Amino acid sequence: KAGVTQTPRYLIKTRGQQVTLSCSPISGHRSVSWYQQTPGQGLQFLFEYFSETQRNKGNFPGRFSGRQFSNSRSEMNVSTLELGDSALYLCASSLVRGRADTQYFGPGTRLTVL
Amino acid sequence: AQKITQTQPGMFVQEKEAVTLDCTYDTSDPSYGLFWYKQPSSGEMIFLIYQGSYDQQNATEGRYSLNFQKARKSANLVISASQLGDSAMYFCAMREETGNQFYFGTGTSLTVIP
């Protein structure tokens, strides 16, 4: 079974631009979560989608948004990029949303904002 | 209060020795799951082991075992017979039955010395 895939793997943007990152979960997985990881802040939760609905949201400004499609694939969008948005963005999927459901991570998208 | 606390920013262990990585958690939910992930320098988060709050026995997966002490709210990861490839960041995480969000600790950087 294929793992979680994320595209693109690397991205370079300039301040003020917007970016869209894509995540394809493991086949059959319905929950997709997004995380931002930086050396200074560690791993921070962005949001979680399940059955095309946002179920949880972290403490990020409205410039960060996401969506999930009927096939469980998810995208996250960051508008008006800032230098501080440079980070590794990780996507994780799980079968459903129970306490025992392991999240499996993709390889991440490394975003650099110049 | 922090949901997950990892107090060891960095650890060193001799090859072939065992090492314990500490994790304490905070929750009032009686139903929860505890997870450990490994993140090598490549960036991908790799699932290692899971422990449910109702599990009577400590979880084991090959060289990984979880020392679960429910009353103390601790879930330490024990790696036996360390290998050079074990050098990585290790993250402890928790998922509560209510809310369903994953909470991650700040991680412990493990270096295995030949």
Short mmCIF file of C-alpha atoms in Angstrom, two decimals:
data_model
loop_
_atom_site.label_atom_id
_atom_site.label_comp_id
_atom_site.label_asym_id
_atom_site.label_seq_id
_atom_site.Cartn_x
_atom_site.Cartn_y
_atom_site.Cartn_z
CA LYS A 1 0.00 0.00 0.00
CA ALA A 2 1.41 3.38 -0.95
CA GLY A 3 2.22 5.79 1.84
CA VAL A 4 1.26 9.41 2.26
CA THR A 5 2.51 11.51 -0.63
CA GLN A 6 3.10 15.23 -0.62
CA THR A 7 3.78 17.52 -3.53
CA PRO A 8 5.86 19.43 -4.18
CA ARG A 9 8.75 18.30 -2.01
CA TYR A 10 10.56 21.62 -2.20
CA LEU A 11 9.29 25.08 -2.91
CA ILE A 12 10.85 28.53 -3.03
CA LYS A 13 8.60 31.56 -2.96
CA THR A 14 8.96 35.26 -2.27
CA ARG A 15 7.19 37.36 0.32
CA GLY A 16 3.64 38.27 -0.59
CA GLN A 17 3.09 35.30 -2.86
CA GLN A 18 0.71 32.49 -2.14
CA VAL A 19 1.35 28.75 -2.18
CA THR A 20 -0.69 25.58 -2.36
CA LEU A 21 0.58 22.29 -0.99
CA SER A 22 -0.98 18.94 -1.76
CA CYS A 23 -1.33 15.75 0.25
CA SER A 24 -2.61 12.36 -0.82
CA PRO A 25 -3.38 10.11 2.15
CA ILE A 26 -2.95 6.38 2.39
CA SER A 27 -5.72 4.64 0.48
CA GLY A 28 -8.76 4.27 2.71
CA HIS A 29 -7.66 6.89 5.21
CA ARG A 30 -10.25 9.57 5.77
CA SER A 31 -8.53 11.90 8.21
CA VAL A 32 -5.80 14.28 7.09
CA SER A 33 -3.87 16.61 9.38
CA TRP A 34 -1.34 19.30 8.59
CA TYR A 35 1.61 20.42 10.71
CA GLN A 36 4.21 23.13 10.45
CA GLN A 37 7.68 22.33 11.73
CA THR A 38 10.35 24.95 12.35
CA PRO A 39 13.56 24.79 14.38
CA GLY A 40 12.30 27.49 16.72
CA GLN A 41 8.68 26.46 17.27
CA GLY A 42 8.90 22.72 16.80
CA LEU A 43 5.93 20.79 15.45
CA GLN A 44 2.75 22.84 15.40
CA PHE A 45 -0.71 21.62 14.47
CA LEU A 46 -2.38 23.51 11.66
CA PHE A 47 -5.68 21.74 11.01
CA GLU A 48 -7.38 18.40 10.56
CA TYR A 49 -9.91 17.36 7.96
CA PHE A 50 -12.24 14.42 8.04
CA SER A 51 -14.90 13.68 5.44
CA GLU A 52 -14.27 17.03 3.77
CA THR A 53 -14.94 18.95 6.99
CA GLN A 54 -12.43 20.79 9.12
CA ARG A 55 -12.60 19.14 12.55
CA ASN A 56 -9.79 20.86 14.43
CA LYS A 57 -7.78 23.99 13.89
CA GLY A 58 -4.55 25.15 15.44
CA ASN A 59 -3.58 28.66 16.39
CA PHE A 60 -2.57 30.03 13.01
CA PRO A 61 -3.69 33.19 11.22
CA GLY A 62 -6.38 33.09 8.57
CA ARG A 63 -3.70 33.21 5.86
CA PHE A 64 -3.44 29.46 6.41
CA SER A 65 -6.35 27.52 5.02
CA GLY A 66 -7.06 24.06 3.79
CA ARG A 67 -9.61 21.81 2.26
CA GLN A 68 -10.27 18.14 1.68
CA PHE A 69 -11.79 16.58 -1.38
CA SER A 70 -14.21 13.69 -1.66
CA ASN A 71 -11.32 11.29 -2.37
CA SER A 72 -9.70 12.43 0.94
CA ARG A 73 -6.88 14.25 -0.82
CA SER A 74 -6.14 17.53 0.90
CA GLU A 75 -4.59 20.85 0.03
CA MET A 76 -3.38 23.63 2.22
CA ASN A 77 -2.95 27.18 1.07
CA VAL A 78 -0.88 29.98 2.52
CA SER A 79 -1.61 33.45 1.20
CA THR A 80 0.56 36.56 1.49
CA LEU A 81 3.65 34.61 2.45
CA GLU A 82 5.93 35.94 5.18
CA LEU A 83 9.56 35.07 5.89
CA GLY A 84 8.42 33.26 9.04
CA ASP A 85 6.37 30.82 6.98
CA SER A 86 9.59 29.09 5.89
CA ALA A 87 9.19 25.62 7.35
CA LEU A 88 8.71 21.94 6.73
CA TYR A 89 5.01 21.26 6.21
CA LEU A 90 4.00 17.76 7.13
CA CYS A 91 0.80 16.02 6.23
CA ALA A 92 -0.44 12.97 8.13
CA SER A 93 -3.33 10.62 7.52
CA SER A 94 -5.21 8.17 9.69
CA LEU A 95 -7.99 5.70 9.05
CA VAL A 96 -10.58 7.50 11.14
CA ARG A 97 -10.27 9.70 14.22
CA GLY A 98 -10.24 7.41 17.23
CA ARG A 99 -7.66 7.50 19.98
CA ALA A 100 -6.03 4.36 18.65
CA ASP A 101 -5.74 5.54 15.08
CA THR A 102 -2.12 6.08 14.20
CA GLN A 103 -1.19 9.04 12.06
CA TYR A 104 1.15 8.21 9.20
CA PHE A 105 3.22 11.04 7.84
CA GLY A 106 4.31 12.03 4.38
CA PRO A 107 7.84 13.16 3.52
CA GLY A 108 6.90 16.82 3.89
CA THR A 109 7.13 19.91 1.73
CA ARG A 110 10.03 22.19 2.52
CA LEU A 111 8.95 25.76 1.87
CA THR A 112 11.47 28.58 1.71
CA VAL A 113 10.21 32.15 1.61
CA LEU A 114 12.71 34.73 0.37
CA ALA B 1 -0.37 23.32 30.57
CA GLN B 2 1.64 21.30 28.10
CA LYS B 3 -0.10 18.15 27.00
CA ILE B 4 3.18 16.35 26.26
CA THR B 5 6.49 17.07 27.96
CA GLN B 6 9.83 15.75 26.81
CA THR B 7 12.50 17.04 29.16
CA GLN B 8 15.58 15.72 27.38
CA PRO B 9 16.53 17.96 24.45
CA GLY B 10 19.50 15.76 23.60
CA MET B 11 20.71 12.30 24.53
CA PHE B 12 23.82 10.28 23.72
CA VAL B 13 24.10 6.50 23.84
CA GLN B 14 26.84 4.07 23.01
CA GLU B 15 26.15 1.68 20.15
CA LYS B 16 24.59 -1.62 21.37
CA GLU B 17 23.52 -0.05 24.65
CA ALA B 18 19.91 0.59 25.71
CA VAL B 19 18.50 4.09 26.09
CA THR B 20 15.33 5.52 27.64
CA LEU B 21 13.65 8.62 26.27
CA ASP B 22 11.31 10.31 28.71
CA CYS B 23 7.77 11.47 28.06
CA THR B 24 5.10 12.69 30.45
CA TYR B 25 1.60 13.67 29.46
CA ASP B 26 -1.34 15.58 30.84
CA THR B 27 -4.96 14.65 30.23
CA SER B 28 -8.20 14.26 32.11
CA ASP B 29 -9.67 12.03 29.42
CA PRO B 30 -9.65 8.38 30.60
CA SER B 31 -9.41 7.19 27.01
CA TYR B 32 -6.32 8.14 25.05
CA GLY B 33 -3.52 6.79 22.94
CA LEU B 34 0.20 7.42 23.22
CA PHE B 35 2.56 7.29 20.24
CA TRP B 36 6.25 7.58 19.54
CA TYR B 37 7.68 8.78 16.25
CA LYS B 38 11.21 8.94 14.88
CA GLN B 39 12.32 11.75 12.60
CA PRO B 40 15.67 11.23 10.85
CA SER B 41 17.46 14.14 9.24
CA SER B 42 15.51 13.48 6.03
CA GLY B 43 12.45 14.93 7.76
CA GLU B 44 9.88 12.16 7.46
CA MET B 45 8.13 11.18 10.69
CA ILE B 46 8.17 7.42 11.18
CA PHE B 47 5.68 5.74 13.51
CA LEU B 48 7.37 3.48 16.05
CA ILE B 49 4.98 2.29 18.73
CA TYR B 50 1.51 2.78 20.23
CA GLN B 51 0.12 2.34 23.74
CA GLY B 52 -3.56 2.63 24.63
CA SER B 53 -4.65 3.97 27.99
CA TYR B 54 -6.55 0.78 28.74
CA ASP B 55 -3.77 -1.57 27.71
CA GLN B 56 -2.63 -3.67 30.64
CA GLN B 57 0.74 -4.56 29.19
CA ASN B 58 3.53 -2.36 27.93
CA ALA B 59 3.72 -2.19 24.15
CA THR B 60 6.70 -3.67 22.33
CA GLU B 61 7.76 -3.50 18.70
CA GLY B 62 11.07 -5.17 17.98
CA ARG B 63 13.80 -3.18 19.72
CA TYR B 64 11.29 -0.57 20.89
CA SER B 65 9.27 -0.87 24.06
CA LEU B 66 7.12 1.60 25.90
CA ASN B 67 7.39 1.85 29.67
CA PHE B 68 3.83 2.93 30.48
CA GLN B 69 3.20 4.16 34.01
CA LYS B 70 -0.38 5.37 34.01
CA ALA B 71 -0.52 6.73 37.55
CA ARG B 72 2.59 8.81 36.91
CA LYS B 73 1.34 9.77 33.44
CA SER B 74 4.57 8.74 31.84
CA ALA B 75 5.22 6.85 28.61
CA ASN B 76 8.94 6.42 28.21
CA LEU B 77 10.41 4.88 25.06
CA VAL B 78 13.11 2.27 25.56
CA ILE B 79 15.38 1.43 22.64
CA SER B 80 17.43 -1.69 23.21
CA ALA B 81 20.71 -2.50 21.45
CA SER B 82 21.09 0.96 19.89
CA GLN B 83 22.27 1.17 16.31
CA LEU B 84 23.89 4.04 14.45
CA GLY B 85 20.72 4.36 12.38
CA ASP B 86 18.77 5.18 15.53
CA SER B 87 20.33 8.65 15.56
CA ALA B 88 17.33 10.95 15.00
CA MET B 89 14.75 13.15 16.71
CA TYR B 90 12.15 11.26 18.70
CA PHE B 91 8.71 12.66 19.38
CA CYS B 92 6.14 11.53 21.91
CA ALA B 93 2.49 12.20 21.03
CA MET B 94 -0.96 11.72 22.51
CA ARG B 95 -4.42 11.51 21.04
CA GLU B 96 -7.44 11.87 23.30
CA GLU B 97 -10.77 10.21 22.60
CA THR B 98 -12.49 13.58 22.88
CA GLY B 99 -11.22 16.22 20.49
CA ASN B 100 -9.13 13.73 18.58
CA GLN B 101 -6.29 16.17 17.99
CA PHE B 102 -2.76 14.84 18.15
CA TYR B 103 -0.48 16.59 20.64
CA PHE B 104 3.27 16.36 20.14
CA GLY B 105 6.16 16.98 22.49
CA THR B 106 9.18 19.09 21.62
CA GLY B 107 11.27 16.05 20.82
CA THR B 108 14.52 14.49 21.98
CA SER B 109 17.56 14.36 19.74
CA LEU B 110 19.28 10.99 20.10
CA THR B 111 22.86 10.47 18.96
CA VAL B 112 24.29 6.96 18.87
CA ILE B 113 28.05 6.91 19.31
CA PRO B 114 30.07 4.14 17.67
#
